[in-house]
Coordinates of C-alpha atoms in Angstrom, one line a residue:
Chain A
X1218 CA -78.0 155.6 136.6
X1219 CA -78.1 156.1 132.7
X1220 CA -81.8 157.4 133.5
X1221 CA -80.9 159.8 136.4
X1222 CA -77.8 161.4 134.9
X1223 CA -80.1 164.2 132.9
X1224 CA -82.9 164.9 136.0
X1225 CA -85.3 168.1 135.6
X1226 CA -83.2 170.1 133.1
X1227 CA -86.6 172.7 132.6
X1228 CA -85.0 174.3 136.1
X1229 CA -82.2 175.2 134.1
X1230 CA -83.9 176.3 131.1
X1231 CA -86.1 178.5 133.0
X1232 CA -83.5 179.8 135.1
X1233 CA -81.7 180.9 131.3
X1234 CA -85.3 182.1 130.5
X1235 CA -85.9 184.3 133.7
X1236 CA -82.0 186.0 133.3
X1237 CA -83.1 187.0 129.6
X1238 CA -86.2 188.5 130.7
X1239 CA -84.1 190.1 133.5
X1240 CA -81.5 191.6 130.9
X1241 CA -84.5 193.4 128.8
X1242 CA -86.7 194.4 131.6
X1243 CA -87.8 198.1 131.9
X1244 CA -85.6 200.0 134.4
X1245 CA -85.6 203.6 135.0
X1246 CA -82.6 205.7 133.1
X1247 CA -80.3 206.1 136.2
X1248 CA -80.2 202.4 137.1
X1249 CA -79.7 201.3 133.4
X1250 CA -76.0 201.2 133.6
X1251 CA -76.0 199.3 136.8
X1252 CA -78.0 196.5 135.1
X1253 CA -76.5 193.3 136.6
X1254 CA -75.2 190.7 134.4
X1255 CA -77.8 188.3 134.8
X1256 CA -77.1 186.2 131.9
X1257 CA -73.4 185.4 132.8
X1258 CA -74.0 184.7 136.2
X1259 CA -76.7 182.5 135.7
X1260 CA -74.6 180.9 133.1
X1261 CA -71.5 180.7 135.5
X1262 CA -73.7 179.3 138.5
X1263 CA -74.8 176.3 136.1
X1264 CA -71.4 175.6 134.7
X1265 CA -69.5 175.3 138.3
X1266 CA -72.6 173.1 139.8
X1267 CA -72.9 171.0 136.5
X1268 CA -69.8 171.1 134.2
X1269 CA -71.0 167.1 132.3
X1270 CA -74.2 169.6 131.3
X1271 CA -73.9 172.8 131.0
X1272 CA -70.8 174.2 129.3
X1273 CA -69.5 176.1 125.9
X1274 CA -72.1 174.6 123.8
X1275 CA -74.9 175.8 126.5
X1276 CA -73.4 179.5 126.3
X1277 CA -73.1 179.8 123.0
X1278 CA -76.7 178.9 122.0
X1279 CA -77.5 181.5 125.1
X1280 CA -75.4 184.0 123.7
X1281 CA -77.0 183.7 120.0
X1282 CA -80.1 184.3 121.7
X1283 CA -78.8 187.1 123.4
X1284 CA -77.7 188.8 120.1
X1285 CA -81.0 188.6 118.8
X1286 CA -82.4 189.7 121.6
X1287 CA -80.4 192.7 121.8
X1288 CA -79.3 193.5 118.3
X1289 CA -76.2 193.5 118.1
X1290 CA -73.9 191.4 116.3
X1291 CA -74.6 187.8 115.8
X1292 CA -71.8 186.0 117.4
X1293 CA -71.1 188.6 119.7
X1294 CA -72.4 187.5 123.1
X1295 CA -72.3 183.9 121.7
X1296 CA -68.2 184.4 122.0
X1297 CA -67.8 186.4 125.2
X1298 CA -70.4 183.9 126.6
X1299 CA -68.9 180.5 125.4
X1300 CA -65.4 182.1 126.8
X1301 CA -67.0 183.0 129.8
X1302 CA -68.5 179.1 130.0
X1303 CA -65.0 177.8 128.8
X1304 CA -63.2 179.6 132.2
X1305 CA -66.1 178.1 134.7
X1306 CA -65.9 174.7 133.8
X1307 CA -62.3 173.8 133.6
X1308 CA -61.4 176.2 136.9
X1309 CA -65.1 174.8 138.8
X1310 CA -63.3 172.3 140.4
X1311 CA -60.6 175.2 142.3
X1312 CA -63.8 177.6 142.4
X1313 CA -66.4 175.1 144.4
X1314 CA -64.0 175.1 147.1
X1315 CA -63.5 178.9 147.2
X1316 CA -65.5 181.0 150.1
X1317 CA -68.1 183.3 148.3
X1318 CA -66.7 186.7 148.8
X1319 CA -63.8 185.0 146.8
X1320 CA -66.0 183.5 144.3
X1321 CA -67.9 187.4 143.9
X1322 CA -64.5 188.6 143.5
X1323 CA -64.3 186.4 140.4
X1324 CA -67.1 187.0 139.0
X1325 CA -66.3 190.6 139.0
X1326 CA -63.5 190.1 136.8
X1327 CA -65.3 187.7 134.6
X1328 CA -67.5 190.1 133.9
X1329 CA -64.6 193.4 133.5
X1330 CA -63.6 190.8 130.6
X1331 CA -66.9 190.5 129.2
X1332 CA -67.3 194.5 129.4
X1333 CA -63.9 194.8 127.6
X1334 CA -64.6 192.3 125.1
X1335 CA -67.7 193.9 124.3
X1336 CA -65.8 197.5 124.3
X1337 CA -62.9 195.8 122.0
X1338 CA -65.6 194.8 119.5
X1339 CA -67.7 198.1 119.8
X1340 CA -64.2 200.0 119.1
X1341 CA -63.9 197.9 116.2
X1342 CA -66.8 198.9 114.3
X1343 CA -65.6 202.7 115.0
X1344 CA -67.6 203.4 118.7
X1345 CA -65.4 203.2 121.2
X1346 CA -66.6 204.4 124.9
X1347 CA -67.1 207.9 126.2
X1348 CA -66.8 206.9 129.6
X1349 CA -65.6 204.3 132.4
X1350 CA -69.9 203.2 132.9
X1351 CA -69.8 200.4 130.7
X1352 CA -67.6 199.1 134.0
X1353 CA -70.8 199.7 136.1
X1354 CA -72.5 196.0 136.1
X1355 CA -69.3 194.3 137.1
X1356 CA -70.1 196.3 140.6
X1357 CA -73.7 195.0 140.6
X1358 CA -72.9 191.7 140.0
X1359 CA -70.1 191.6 142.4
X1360 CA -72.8 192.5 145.1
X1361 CA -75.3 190.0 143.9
X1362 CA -73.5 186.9 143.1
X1363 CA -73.6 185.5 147.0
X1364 CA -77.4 185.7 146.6
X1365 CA -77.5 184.5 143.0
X1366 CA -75.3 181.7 144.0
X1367 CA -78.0 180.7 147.3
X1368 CA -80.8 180.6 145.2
X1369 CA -79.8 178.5 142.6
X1370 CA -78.0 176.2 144.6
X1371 CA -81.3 175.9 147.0
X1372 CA -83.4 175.5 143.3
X1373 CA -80.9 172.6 142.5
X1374 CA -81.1 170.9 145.6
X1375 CA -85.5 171.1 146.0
X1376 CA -85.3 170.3 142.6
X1377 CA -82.6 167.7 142.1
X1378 CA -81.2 169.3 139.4
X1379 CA -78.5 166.5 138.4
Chain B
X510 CA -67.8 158.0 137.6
X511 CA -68.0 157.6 134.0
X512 CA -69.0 161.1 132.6
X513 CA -65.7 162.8 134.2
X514 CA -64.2 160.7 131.4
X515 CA -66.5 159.9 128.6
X516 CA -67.8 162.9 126.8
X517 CA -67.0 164.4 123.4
X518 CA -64.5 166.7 122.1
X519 CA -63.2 168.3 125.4
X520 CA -64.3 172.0 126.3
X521 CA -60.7 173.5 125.0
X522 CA -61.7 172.0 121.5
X523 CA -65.1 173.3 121.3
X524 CA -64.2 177.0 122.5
X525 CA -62.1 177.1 119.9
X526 CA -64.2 176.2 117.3
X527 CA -67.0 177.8 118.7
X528 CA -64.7 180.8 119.0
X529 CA -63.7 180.6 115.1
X530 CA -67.4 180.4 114.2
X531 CA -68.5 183.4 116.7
X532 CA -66.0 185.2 114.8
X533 CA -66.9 184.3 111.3
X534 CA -70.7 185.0 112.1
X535 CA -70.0 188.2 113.0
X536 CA -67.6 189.3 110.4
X537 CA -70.5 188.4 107.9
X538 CA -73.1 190.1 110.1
X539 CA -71.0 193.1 109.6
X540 CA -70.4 193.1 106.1
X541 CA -73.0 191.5 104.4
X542 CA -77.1 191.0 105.0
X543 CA -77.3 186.8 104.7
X544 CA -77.7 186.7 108.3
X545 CA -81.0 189.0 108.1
X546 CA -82.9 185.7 107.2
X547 CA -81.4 184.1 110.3
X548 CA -81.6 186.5 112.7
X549 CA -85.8 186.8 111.5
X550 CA -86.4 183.4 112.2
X551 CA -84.2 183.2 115.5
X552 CA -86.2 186.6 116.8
X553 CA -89.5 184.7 116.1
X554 CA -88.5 182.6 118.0
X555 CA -87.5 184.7 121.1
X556 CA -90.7 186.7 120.6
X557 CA -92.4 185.3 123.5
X558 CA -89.8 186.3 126.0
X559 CA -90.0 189.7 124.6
X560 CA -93.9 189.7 125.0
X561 CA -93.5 188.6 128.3
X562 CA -91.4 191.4 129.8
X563 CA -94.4 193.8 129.1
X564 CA -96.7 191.4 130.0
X565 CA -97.2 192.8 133.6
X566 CA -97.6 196.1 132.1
X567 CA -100.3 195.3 130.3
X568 CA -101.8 193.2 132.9
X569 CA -101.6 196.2 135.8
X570 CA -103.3 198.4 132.6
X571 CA -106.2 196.0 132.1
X572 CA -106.5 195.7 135.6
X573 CA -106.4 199.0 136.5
X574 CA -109.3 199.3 133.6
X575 CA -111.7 196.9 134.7
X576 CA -110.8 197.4 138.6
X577 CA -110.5 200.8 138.6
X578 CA -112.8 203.0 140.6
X579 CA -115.6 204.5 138.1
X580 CA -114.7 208.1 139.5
X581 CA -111.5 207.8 138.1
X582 CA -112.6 206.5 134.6
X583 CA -115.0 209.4 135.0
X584 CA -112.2 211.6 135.4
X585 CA -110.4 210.5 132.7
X586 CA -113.0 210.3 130.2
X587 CA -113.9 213.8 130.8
X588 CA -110.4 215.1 131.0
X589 CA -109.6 213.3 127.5
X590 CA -112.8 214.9 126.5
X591 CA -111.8 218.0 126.8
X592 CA -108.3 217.0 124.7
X593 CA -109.8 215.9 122.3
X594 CA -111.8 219.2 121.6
X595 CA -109.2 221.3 121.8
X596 CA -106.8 219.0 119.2
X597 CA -109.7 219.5 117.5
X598 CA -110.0 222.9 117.1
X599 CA -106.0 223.1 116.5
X600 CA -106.7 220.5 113.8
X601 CA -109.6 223.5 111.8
X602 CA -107.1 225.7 111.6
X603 CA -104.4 223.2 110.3
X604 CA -106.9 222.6 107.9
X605 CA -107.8 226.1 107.0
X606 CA -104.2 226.9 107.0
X607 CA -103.3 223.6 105.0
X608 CA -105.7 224.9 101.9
X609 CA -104.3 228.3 102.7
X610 CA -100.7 227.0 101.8
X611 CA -101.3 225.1 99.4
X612 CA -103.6 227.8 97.8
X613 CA -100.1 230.0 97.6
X614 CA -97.8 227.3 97.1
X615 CA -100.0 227.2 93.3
X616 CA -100.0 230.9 92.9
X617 CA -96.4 230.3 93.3
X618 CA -96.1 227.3 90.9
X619 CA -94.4 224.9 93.5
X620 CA -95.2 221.4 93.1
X621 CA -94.7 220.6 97.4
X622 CA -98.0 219.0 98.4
X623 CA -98.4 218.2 102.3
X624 CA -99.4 214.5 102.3
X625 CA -101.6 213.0 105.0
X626 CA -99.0 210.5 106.5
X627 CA -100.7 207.2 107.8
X628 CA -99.7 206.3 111.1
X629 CA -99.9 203.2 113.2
X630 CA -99.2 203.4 116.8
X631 CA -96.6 200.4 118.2
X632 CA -96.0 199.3 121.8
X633 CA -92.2 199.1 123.3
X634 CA -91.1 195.5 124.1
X635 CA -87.9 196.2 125.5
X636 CA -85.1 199.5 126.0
X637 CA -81.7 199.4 126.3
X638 CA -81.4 196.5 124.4
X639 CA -77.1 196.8 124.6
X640 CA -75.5 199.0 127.0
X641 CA -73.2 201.0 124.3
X642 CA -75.9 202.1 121.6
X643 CA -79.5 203.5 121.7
X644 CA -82.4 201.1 120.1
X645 CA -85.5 200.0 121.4
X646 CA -87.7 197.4 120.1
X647 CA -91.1 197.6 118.7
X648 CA -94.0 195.1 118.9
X649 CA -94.9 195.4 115.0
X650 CA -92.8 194.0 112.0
X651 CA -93.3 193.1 108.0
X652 CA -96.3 191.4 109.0
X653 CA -97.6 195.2 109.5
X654 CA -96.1 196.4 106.7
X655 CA -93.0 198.2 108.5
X656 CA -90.0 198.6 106.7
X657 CA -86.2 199.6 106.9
X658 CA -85.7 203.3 107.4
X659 CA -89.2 203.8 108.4
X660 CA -89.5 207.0 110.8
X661 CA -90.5 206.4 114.5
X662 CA -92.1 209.5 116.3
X663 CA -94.0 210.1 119.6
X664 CA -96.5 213.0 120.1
X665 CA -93.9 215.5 120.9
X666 CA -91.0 214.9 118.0
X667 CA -88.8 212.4 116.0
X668 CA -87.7 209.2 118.1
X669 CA -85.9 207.5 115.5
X670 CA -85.7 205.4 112.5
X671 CA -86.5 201.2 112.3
X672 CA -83.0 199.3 111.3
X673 CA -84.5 196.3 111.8
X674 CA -87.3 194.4 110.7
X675 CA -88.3 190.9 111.6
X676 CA -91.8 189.3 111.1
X677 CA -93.2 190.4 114.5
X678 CA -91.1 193.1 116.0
X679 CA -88.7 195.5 114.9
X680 CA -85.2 197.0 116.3
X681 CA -85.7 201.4 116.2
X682 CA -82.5 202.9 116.4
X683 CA -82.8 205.9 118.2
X684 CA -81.7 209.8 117.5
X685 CA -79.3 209.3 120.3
X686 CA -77.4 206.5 119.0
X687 CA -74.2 206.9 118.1
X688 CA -74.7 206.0 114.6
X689 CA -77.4 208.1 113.8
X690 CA -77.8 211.4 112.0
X691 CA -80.3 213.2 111.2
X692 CA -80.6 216.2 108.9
X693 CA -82.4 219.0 110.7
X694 CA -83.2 222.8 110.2
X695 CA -83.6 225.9 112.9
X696 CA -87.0 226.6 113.0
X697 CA -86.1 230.3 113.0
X698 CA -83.8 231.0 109.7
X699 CA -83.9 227.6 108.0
X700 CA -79.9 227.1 108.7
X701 CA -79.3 223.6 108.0
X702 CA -77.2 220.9 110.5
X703 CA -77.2 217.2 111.1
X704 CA -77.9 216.5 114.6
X705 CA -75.5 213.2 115.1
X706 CA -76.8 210.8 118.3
X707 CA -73.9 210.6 120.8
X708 CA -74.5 207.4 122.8
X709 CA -75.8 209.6 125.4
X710 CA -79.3 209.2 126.7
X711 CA -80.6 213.0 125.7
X712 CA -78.3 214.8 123.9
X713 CA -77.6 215.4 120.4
X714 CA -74.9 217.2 118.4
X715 CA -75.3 219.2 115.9
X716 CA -72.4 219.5 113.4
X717 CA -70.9 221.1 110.9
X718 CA -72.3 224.8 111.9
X719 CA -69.1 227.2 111.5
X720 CA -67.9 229.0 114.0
X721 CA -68.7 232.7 112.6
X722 CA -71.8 231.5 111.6
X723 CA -72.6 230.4 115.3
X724 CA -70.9 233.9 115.9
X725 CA -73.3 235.7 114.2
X726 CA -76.4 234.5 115.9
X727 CA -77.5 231.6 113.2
X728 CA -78.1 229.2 116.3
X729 CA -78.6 230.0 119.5
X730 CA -79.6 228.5 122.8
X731 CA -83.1 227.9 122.7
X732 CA -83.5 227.1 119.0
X733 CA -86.5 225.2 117.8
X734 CA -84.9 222.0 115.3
X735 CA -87.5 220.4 112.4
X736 CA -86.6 218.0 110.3
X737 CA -85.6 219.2 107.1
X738 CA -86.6 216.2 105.0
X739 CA -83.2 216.0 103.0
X740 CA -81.9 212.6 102.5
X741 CA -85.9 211.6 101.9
X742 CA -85.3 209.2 105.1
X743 CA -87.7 211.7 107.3
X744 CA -90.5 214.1 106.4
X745 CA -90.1 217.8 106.6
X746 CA -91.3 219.7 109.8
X747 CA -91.4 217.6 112.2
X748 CA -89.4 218.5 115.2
X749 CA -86.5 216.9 116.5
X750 CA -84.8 219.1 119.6
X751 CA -83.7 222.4 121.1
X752 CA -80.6 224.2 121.2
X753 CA -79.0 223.5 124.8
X754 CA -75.4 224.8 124.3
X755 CA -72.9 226.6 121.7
X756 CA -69.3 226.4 122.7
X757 CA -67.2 228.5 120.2
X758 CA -63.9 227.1 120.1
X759 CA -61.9 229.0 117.8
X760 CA -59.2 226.0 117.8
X761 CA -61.7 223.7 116.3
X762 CA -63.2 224.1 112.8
X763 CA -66.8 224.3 113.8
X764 CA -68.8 225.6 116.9
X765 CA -69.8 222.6 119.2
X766 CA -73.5 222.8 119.7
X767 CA -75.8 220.0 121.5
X768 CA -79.4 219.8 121.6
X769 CA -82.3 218.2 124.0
X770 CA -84.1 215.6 121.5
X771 CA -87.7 216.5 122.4
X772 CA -89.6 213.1 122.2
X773 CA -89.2 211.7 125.4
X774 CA -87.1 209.1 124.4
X775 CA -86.4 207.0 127.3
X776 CA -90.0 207.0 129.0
X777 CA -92.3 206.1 126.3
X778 CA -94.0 202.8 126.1
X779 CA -96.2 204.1 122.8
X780 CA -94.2 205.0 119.7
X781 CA -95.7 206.3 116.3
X782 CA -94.7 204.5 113.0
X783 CA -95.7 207.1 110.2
X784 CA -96.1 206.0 106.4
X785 CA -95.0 209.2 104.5
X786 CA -95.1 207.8 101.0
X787 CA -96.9 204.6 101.4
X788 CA -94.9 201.7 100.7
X789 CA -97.0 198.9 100.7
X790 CA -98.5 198.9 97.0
X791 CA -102.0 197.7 98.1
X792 CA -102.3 200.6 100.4
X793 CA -101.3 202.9 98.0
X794 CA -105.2 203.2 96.4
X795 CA -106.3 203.5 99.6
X796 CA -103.9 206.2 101.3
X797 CA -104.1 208.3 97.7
X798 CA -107.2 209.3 97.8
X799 CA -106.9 211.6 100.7
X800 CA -104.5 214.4 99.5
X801 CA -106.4 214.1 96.2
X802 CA -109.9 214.5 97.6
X803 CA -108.8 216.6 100.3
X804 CA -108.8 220.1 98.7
X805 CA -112.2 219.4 96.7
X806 CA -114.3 218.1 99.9
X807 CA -112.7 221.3 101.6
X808 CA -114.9 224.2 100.9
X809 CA -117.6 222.2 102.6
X810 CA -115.5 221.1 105.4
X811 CA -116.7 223.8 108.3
X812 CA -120.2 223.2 106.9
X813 CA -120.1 219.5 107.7
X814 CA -118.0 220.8 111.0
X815 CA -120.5 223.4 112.3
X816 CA -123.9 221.2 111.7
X817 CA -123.5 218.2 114.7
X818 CA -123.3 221.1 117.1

């Protein structure tokens, strides 16, 4: 038992790797603003199917990474993310059960948080927004959780990810 | 099932300290530079994911190289060819009109001296880096000399400038960023501007140009922008942008102008690093000698030019 409680934890690491690659991937202009957030729904996938491993610690580290990765603040994607992580596991219990149009439906607001946070912190340092597109990914994701959600519970299951 | 029950410090406890630290991290991110070492290390590090996003690129290019038809290579050898002669000639009469200038510029006891700046050319790892600024990042760092400040051009004007340094890549802010500004100059009467990045992808905005002077026909649309080299941050004469719109407002202290940044900031995947006063102290020997010999060697210049052909 002791053995089999940590089982193939590379899929999850590659998993993380593949939604950072995702977030700095080329993309033509007009579909820049629609950029999904891969991260957080990757993150939020892991943290409903396996709260005992991947939680706040998990998205923090993530979301250090992430700041390097995209320059801005250190710390600043390490909070929204390890918030984000926080909400998943203690509600994952309620949010198994829920159907997936209802689950997309959360994640949609999780990420409008995200966006604001990120706003709120932006406005701090004296650049707030010039318009409502930094709202745009919450859409995207919305639409692509039910398929994010089938393939990573299908790579847990061929994989035992435990 | 033992692990519902047993673990650590419960999730509430670590978001809140986690939370506390995020915070910290970032206040001294903001204010003060000891996270620079961090963040070097960390982007080490996260280097490989970076190289593997233009990966594929590179593949389909070497690919497309070795697999291509020959016609095609053919095609494109010529074609460069031909480029290549006509920079060429473009490049005599920079020369000719380089000694030209600078023959005047000592009749008229001016010290400016055009410098050859060295250049280096760097490949993009990854744009739009964060939704709510302009940077790209740049697969050369310290270990090729960059440094802070450094300008960033393509072949058809200023991109940017490097904020950010690491040992393998580097962060360029971009023109457009909100944060940036850049002094500039019409091309036509020399009026002088800052053209201020505004978060969107390709406009800038040019401030402080007073309405009556906007009025009078000191910019208009179509205007040619150069760099004007004050601040020291970016050499003189390279340009920058053209004139899109002048609103005068007479309720508002200045005319609002915006400009096209002409480097095509968005689509490039090959950005220019430039060394105007070399930085580097062993280089220095090196890149020296070129204005210095330059004006001697030229008088022979078109002799050397005219005997291959």
């Amino acid at each position: 038992m002791a053995l089999e409680r940590h089982h193939n934890g590379w899929i999850i690491l590659l998993t993380f790797i593949a939604g950072l690659l995702l977030t700095i991937i080329p993309i033509p202009i007009w579909a820049m603003s629609w950029r999904p957030e891969w991260i957080i729904m990757i993150l939020t996938y892991w943290c409903l199917a396996l709260p005992q491993r991947v939680g706040v610690v998990t998205g923090w580290s993530l979301g250090i990474l992430q700041d390097v990765l995209s320059d801005t603040l250190l710390g600043q994607h390490a909070l929204t993310l390890s918030l984000i992580a926080y909400v998943s596991v203690i509600s994952h219990t309620r949010v198994r059960t829920f159907p997936l149009w209802q689950q997309s439906v959360g994640m949609g607001l999780l990420v409008v948080g995200n966006q604001i946070l990120h706003v709120w912190i932006h406005g701090m340092l004296g650049h707030p927004p010039t318009s409502w597109t930094f709202l745009y990914p919450a859409l995207t994701s919305v639409v692509l959780w039910p398929w994010i959600f089938i393939i990573l519970r299908d790579l847990r299951r061929t994989y035992h990810v435990c | 099932m033992k692990p519902l029950f047993k673990k650590g410090p419960s999730a509430t406890l670590r978001i809140i300290l986690l939370g506390i630290l995020s915070l910290v991290l970032m206040m001294f991110d903001h204010r003060s530079g000891y996270l620079q070492q961090v963040r070097a290390y960390l982007s080490v590090a996260i280097y490989p994911i970076e190289y593997a996003v233009i990966f594929p690129v590179k593949a389909g290019q070497w690919l497309s190289a070795n697999f291509g038809p020959r016609w095609a290579l053919i095609e494109q050898n010529a074609k460069l060819r031909e480029e290549n002669l006509s920079l060429r000639f473009t490049l005599q009469k920079f020369d000719d009109l380089k000694t030209e200038n600078e023959r005047l510029r000592s009749l008229l006891d001016s010290t400016t001296k055009i410098t050859q700046d060295k250049v280096l050319v760097a490949e993009v790892l990854a744009m739009d880096l964060d939704p709510f600024t302009r940077k790209l990042k740049i697969n050369k760092g310290a270990q090729h000399d960059v440094f802070e400040g450094q300008p960033v051009l393509d072949a058809q004007g200023v991109m940017g400038q490097v904020t950010r340094v690491s040992p393998l890549s580097s962060v360029v802010m971009l023109v457009t960023d909100p944060n940036h500004a850049l002094p500039v100059q019409v091309v036509r009467n020399g009026q002088r501007t800052i053209a201020m990045g505004m978060g969107a992808t390709n406009r800038l905005a040019l401030s402080y140009i007073p309405n009556n002077s906007a009025n009078k026909g000191d910019i208009t649309i179509g205007d040619i922008l150069v760099t004007s080299g004050i601040g020291g941050q970016f050499p003189s004469g390279y340009p920058v942008g053209k004139v899109l719109e002048v609103n005068l407002d007479i309720g508002q202290p200045y005319a609002q102008v915006q400009a096209l940044p002409s480097a095509s900031l968005e689509r490039n995947r090959e950005v220019l690093l430039i060394w105007t006063n070399p930085q580097p102290i062993d280089d220095k020997a090196e890149i020296d000698k070129t204005p210095l010999n330059k004006p001697k060697v030229e008088p022979t210049h078109f002799k050397q030019e005219a005997k291959p052909r």
